[in-house]
mmCIF file of C-alpha atoms in Angstrom:
data_model
loop_
_atom_site.group_PDB
_atom_site.id
_atom_site.type_symbol
_atom_site.label_atom_id
_atom_site.label_comp_id
_atom_site.label_asym_id
_atom_site.label_seq_id
_atom_site.Cartn_x
_atom_site.Cartn_y
_atom_site.Cartn_z
ATOM 1 C CA MET A 1 86.248 17.702 31.445
ATOM 2 C CA LYS A 2 88.611 19.514 33.703
ATOM 3 C CA ILE A 3 89.150 17.174 36.763
ATOM 4 C CA LEU A 4 90.590 17.858 40.175
ATOM 5 C CA ILE A 5 92.678 14.861 41.754
ATOM 6 C CA THR A 6 93.831 15.171 45.493
ATOM 7 C CA GLY A 7 96.658 13.332 46.650
ATOM 8 C CA GLY A 8 98.769 14.418 43.700
ATOM 9 C CA LYS A 9 102.082 13.654 45.454
ATOM 10 C CA SER A 10 101.462 9.995 45.809
ATOM 11 C CA ALA A 11 102.466 7.580 43.452
ATOM 12 C CA GLY A 12 98.835 5.784 43.709
ATOM 13 C CA THR A 13 97.343 8.649 42.372
ATOM 14 C CA LEU A 14 99.980 9.194 39.395
ATOM 15 C CA LYS A 15 98.753 5.551 38.493
ATOM 16 C CA LEU A 16 95.334 6.802 37.728
ATOM 17 C CA LEU A 17 96.334 9.277 35.294
ATOM 18 C CA LYS A 18 96.159 7.008 32.383
ATOM 19 C CA ALA A 19 92.278 6.768 32.878
ATOM 20 C CA PHE A 20 92.072 10.419 32.305
ATOM 21 C CA GLU A 21 93.769 11.157 28.901
ATOM 22 C CA GLY A 22 92.147 13.740 26.829
ATOM 23 C CA HIS A 23 90.721 15.664 30.183
ATOM 24 C CA GLU A 24 92.588 18.071 31.800
ATOM 25 C CA VAL A 25 93.862 17.107 34.823
ATOM 26 C CA ILE A 26 94.817 19.233 38.254
ATOM 27 C CA LEU A 27 96.625 17.220 40.627
ATOM 28 C CA ALA A 28 96.677 18.953 44.083
ATOM 29 C CA ASP A 29 97.853 18.250 47.337
ATOM 30 C CA TYR A 30 98.322 19.747 51.007
ATOM 31 C CA GLY A 31 101.477 21.471 51.978
ATOM 32 C CA ASP A 32 104.602 22.075 49.813
ATOM 33 C CA THR A 33 103.844 20.749 46.106
ATOM 34 C CA PRO A 34 106.459 20.337 43.184
ATOM 35 C CA THR A 35 106.218 23.490 40.789
ATOM 36 C CA PHE A 36 106.549 21.601 37.702
ATOM 37 C CA GLY A 37 103.587 20.330 35.360
ATOM 38 C CA SER A 38 103.755 18.308 32.460
ATOM 39 C CA GLY A 39 101.455 17.977 29.259
ATOM 40 C CA ALA A 40 99.348 15.536 31.061
ATOM 41 C CA TYR A 41 98.325 17.581 33.991
ATOM 42 C CA THR A 42 99.209 20.889 36.085
ATOM 43 C CA PHE A 43 99.801 20.653 39.825
ATOM 44 C CA ILE A 44 98.513 22.991 42.605
ATOM 45 C CA SER A 45 98.953 23.294 46.368
ATOM 46 C CA LEU A 46 95.977 23.026 48.545
ATOM 47 C CA GLY A 47 97.588 25.086 51.176
ATOM 48 C CA GLU A 48 97.841 23.001 54.557
ATOM 49 C CA ALA A 49 95.207 20.742 55.718
ATOM 50 C CA ASN A 50 92.826 21.960 58.259
ATOM 51 C CA ASP A 51 89.233 21.082 59.333
ATOM 52 C CA ALA A 52 87.540 22.710 56.231
ATOM 53 C CA ILE A 53 88.506 20.211 53.806
ATOM 54 C CA ALA A 54 85.006 20.371 51.926
ATOM 55 C CA HIS A 55 84.968 24.032 51.934
ATOM 56 C CA ASN A 56 88.703 24.236 50.486
ATOM 57 C CA LEU A 57 88.087 21.802 47.980
ATOM 58 C CA MET A 58 85.063 23.790 46.503
ATOM 59 C CA ASN A 59 86.648 26.825 46.484
ATOM 60 C CA THR A 60 89.578 25.549 44.871
ATOM 61 C CA CYS A 61 87.239 23.787 42.130
ATOM 62 C CA LEU A 62 85.617 27.237 41.514
ATOM 63 C CA ASP A 63 88.626 29.015 41.192
ATOM 64 C CA HIS A 64 90.020 26.975 38.673
ATOM 65 C CA GLY A 65 86.626 25.816 36.859
ATOM 66 C CA VAL A 66 86.647 22.227 37.757
ATOM 67 C CA ASP A 67 84.021 20.022 36.733
ATOM 68 C CA CYS A 68 84.938 16.927 38.491
ATOM 69 C CA LEU A 69 86.689 16.400 41.938
ATOM 70 C CA LEU A 70 88.255 13.199 42.831
ATOM 71 C CA PRO A 71 89.296 13.219 46.281
ATOM 72 C CA LEU A 72 91.727 10.536 47.265
ATOM 73 C CA HIS A 73 93.052 11.303 50.850
ATOM 74 C CA ALA A 74 91.208 8.985 53.164
ATOM 75 C CA PHE A 75 90.789 11.953 55.239
ATOM 76 C CA GLU A 76 88.767 13.702 52.559
ATOM 77 C CA VAL A 77 86.421 11.026 52.108
ATOM 78 C CA SER A 78 83.774 11.215 54.648
ATOM 79 C CA GLN A 79 83.865 15.635 54.861
ATOM 80 C CA VAL A 80 83.525 15.887 50.887
ATOM 81 C CA SER A 81 81.020 12.807 51.098
ATOM 82 C CA LYS A 82 78.810 14.728 53.621
ATOM 83 C CA SER A 83 78.926 17.948 51.219
ATOM 84 C CA LEU A 84 77.737 16.183 47.845
ATOM 85 C CA VAL A 85 74.579 18.165 47.564
ATOM 86 C CA LEU A 86 76.660 21.464 47.869
ATOM 87 C CA PHE A 87 79.089 20.512 45.048
ATOM 88 C CA GLU A 88 76.328 19.404 42.761
ATOM 89 C CA GLU A 89 74.756 22.721 43.393
ATOM 90 C CA PHE A 90 77.920 24.125 41.836
ATOM 91 C CA ASN A 91 77.699 21.466 38.720
ATOM 92 C CA ILE A 92 80.601 19.724 40.015
ATOM 93 C CA THR A 93 80.854 15.858 39.912
ATOM 94 C CA VAL A 94 82.438 14.275 42.840
ATOM 95 C CA LEU A 95 83.602 10.661 42.455
ATOM 96 C CA LEU A 96 82.750 9.390 45.795
ATOM 97 C CA PRO A 97 79.818 7.271 47.097
ATOM 98 C CA ALA A 98 77.051 8.508 48.930
ATOM 99 C CA LEU A 99 77.769 9.411 52.704
ATOM 100 C CA LEU A 100 75.316 6.526 53.568
ATOM 101 C CA ASP A 101 77.385 3.857 51.213
ATOM 102 C CA LEU A 102 80.787 4.869 52.443
ATOM 103 C CA PRO A 103 80.811 1.976 55.303
ATOM 104 C CA LYS A 104 80.076 -0.679 52.303
ATOM 105 C CA PHE A 105 83.195 0.384 50.561
ATOM 106 C CA PHE A 106 85.736 2.140 52.883
ATOM 107 C CA TYR A 107 88.384 0.140 53.931
ATOM 108 C CA PRO A 108 91.419 0.594 56.168
ATOM 109 C CA GLN A 109 94.457 1.232 53.880
ATOM 110 C CA GLN A 110 96.499 -1.701 55.687
ATOM 111 C CA ASP A 111 93.529 -4.204 54.607
ATOM 112 C CA VAL A 112 93.679 -3.213 51.001
ATOM 113 C CA ASP A 113 95.882 -4.994 48.764
ATOM 114 C CA VAL A 114 96.930 -2.276 46.504
ATOM 115 C CA LYS A 115 98.114 -4.327 43.488
ATOM 116 C CA SER A 116 94.579 -5.374 42.960
ATOM 117 C CA PRO A 117 93.144 -4.188 39.822
ATOM 118 C CA TRP A 118 91.229 -0.814 39.893
ATOM 119 C CA ALA A 119 88.276 0.675 38.101
ATOM 120 C CA ILE A 120 86.550 4.077 37.594
ATOM 121 C CA PHE A 121 83.007 4.325 37.960
ATOM 122 C CA VAL A 122 80.865 7.150 37.291
ATOM 123 C CA LYS A 123 77.043 6.875 38.708
ATOM 124 C CA GLY A 124 77.209 3.241 38.153
ATOM 125 C CA ASP A 125 78.703 3.070 34.597
ATOM 126 C CA LEU A 126 82.219 1.695 34.243
ATOM 127 C CA LYS A 127 84.395 4.424 32.568
ATOM 128 C CA TYR A 128 87.973 2.828 33.057
ATOM 129 C CA PRO A 129 89.332 0.198 32.308
ATOM 130 C CA LEU A 130 87.250 0.394 28.690
ATOM 131 C CA GLY A 131 88.027 -3.117 27.472
ATOM 132 C CA ALA A 132 86.667 -4.761 30.990
ATOM 133 C CA ASP A 133 84.574 -8.053 30.858
ATOM 134 C CA GLU A 134 81.327 -8.097 32.312
ATOM 135 C CA SER A 135 81.721 -8.407 35.917
ATOM 136 C CA PRO A 136 82.909 -5.103 36.947
ATOM 137 C CA ARG A 137 80.201 -3.683 34.850
ATOM 138 C CA ALA A 138 77.836 -5.632 37.104
ATOM 139 C CA LEU A 139 79.141 -4.616 39.975
ATOM 140 C CA GLY A 140 79.182 -1.277 39.092
ATOM 141 C CA ARG A 141 75.397 -1.229 38.268
ATOM 142 C CA GLU A 142 74.668 -3.203 40.915
ATOM 143 C CA HIS A 143 76.101 -0.918 43.796
ATOM 144 C CA ASP A 144 75.753 2.339 41.433
ATOM 145 C CA LEU A 145 79.531 2.896 42.132
ATOM 146 C CA ASN A 146 80.694 6.407 41.789
ATOM 147 C CA GLY A 147 84.549 6.797 41.904
ATOM 148 C CA VAL A 148 87.665 4.816 41.841
ATOM 149 C CA PHE A 149 87.574 1.323 43.476
ATOM 150 C CA TYR A 150 90.057 -1.861 43.921
ATOM 151 C CA LEU A 151 88.530 -5.056 42.518
ATOM 152 C CA PRO A 152 90.047 -7.750 44.475
ATOM 153 C CA GLU A 153 90.209 -10.929 42.219
ATOM 154 C CA GLN A 154 90.787 -13.361 45.282
ATOM 155 C CA LEU A 155 87.460 -12.868 46.999
ATOM 156 C CA ASP A 156 84.492 -15.170 46.594
ATOM 157 C CA LYS A 157 82.046 -12.753 46.306
ATOM 158 C CA PRO A 158 82.888 -9.598 43.361
ATOM 159 C CA THR A 159 83.346 -6.508 45.762
ATOM 160 C CA ALA A 160 84.432 -2.917 45.515
ATOM 161 C CA ILE A 161 87.138 -1.512 47.649
ATOM 162 C CA LEU A 162 87.319 2.831 47.763
ATOM 163 C CA PHE A 163 90.885 3.714 46.151
ATOM 164 C CA THR A 164 92.168 6.255 49.082
ATOM 165 C CA ILE A 165 95.805 7.043 49.807
ATOM 166 C CA LYS A 166 97.089 8.123 53.251
#
């Protein structure tokens, strides 16, 4: 699978790479981007951020033959979530909750403990970490989670918080 992950200049994004071993990863970001890559990923620029975020990401996915999009910038989430059907029409899986589910999982970054464990779900199925116990698996199935989520351990009731970067 070829996956495009936005926010490629962020340390938070780089820590997700281990979950995509064995896949072709393209890290992307806005503005100037590094011109180097590695065996684990390639790096591309998305140009300057503008109001046509979903359109720009769609074109980038099509230009690079991407199968899966993981938008991590907080400013991308709503716009891309509104366009999920369009991405699906082009057989591009987007790792985000549905638009109506966003308020349940989308928190301001200052309210998130970034040291919390995180997990990747695709349509409710836990994909990473593989050795997780039943609790995150049940949470993913119960809420049909789709995307990368922090799973805070200190809360009374298990919850998931969408992983985004500033």
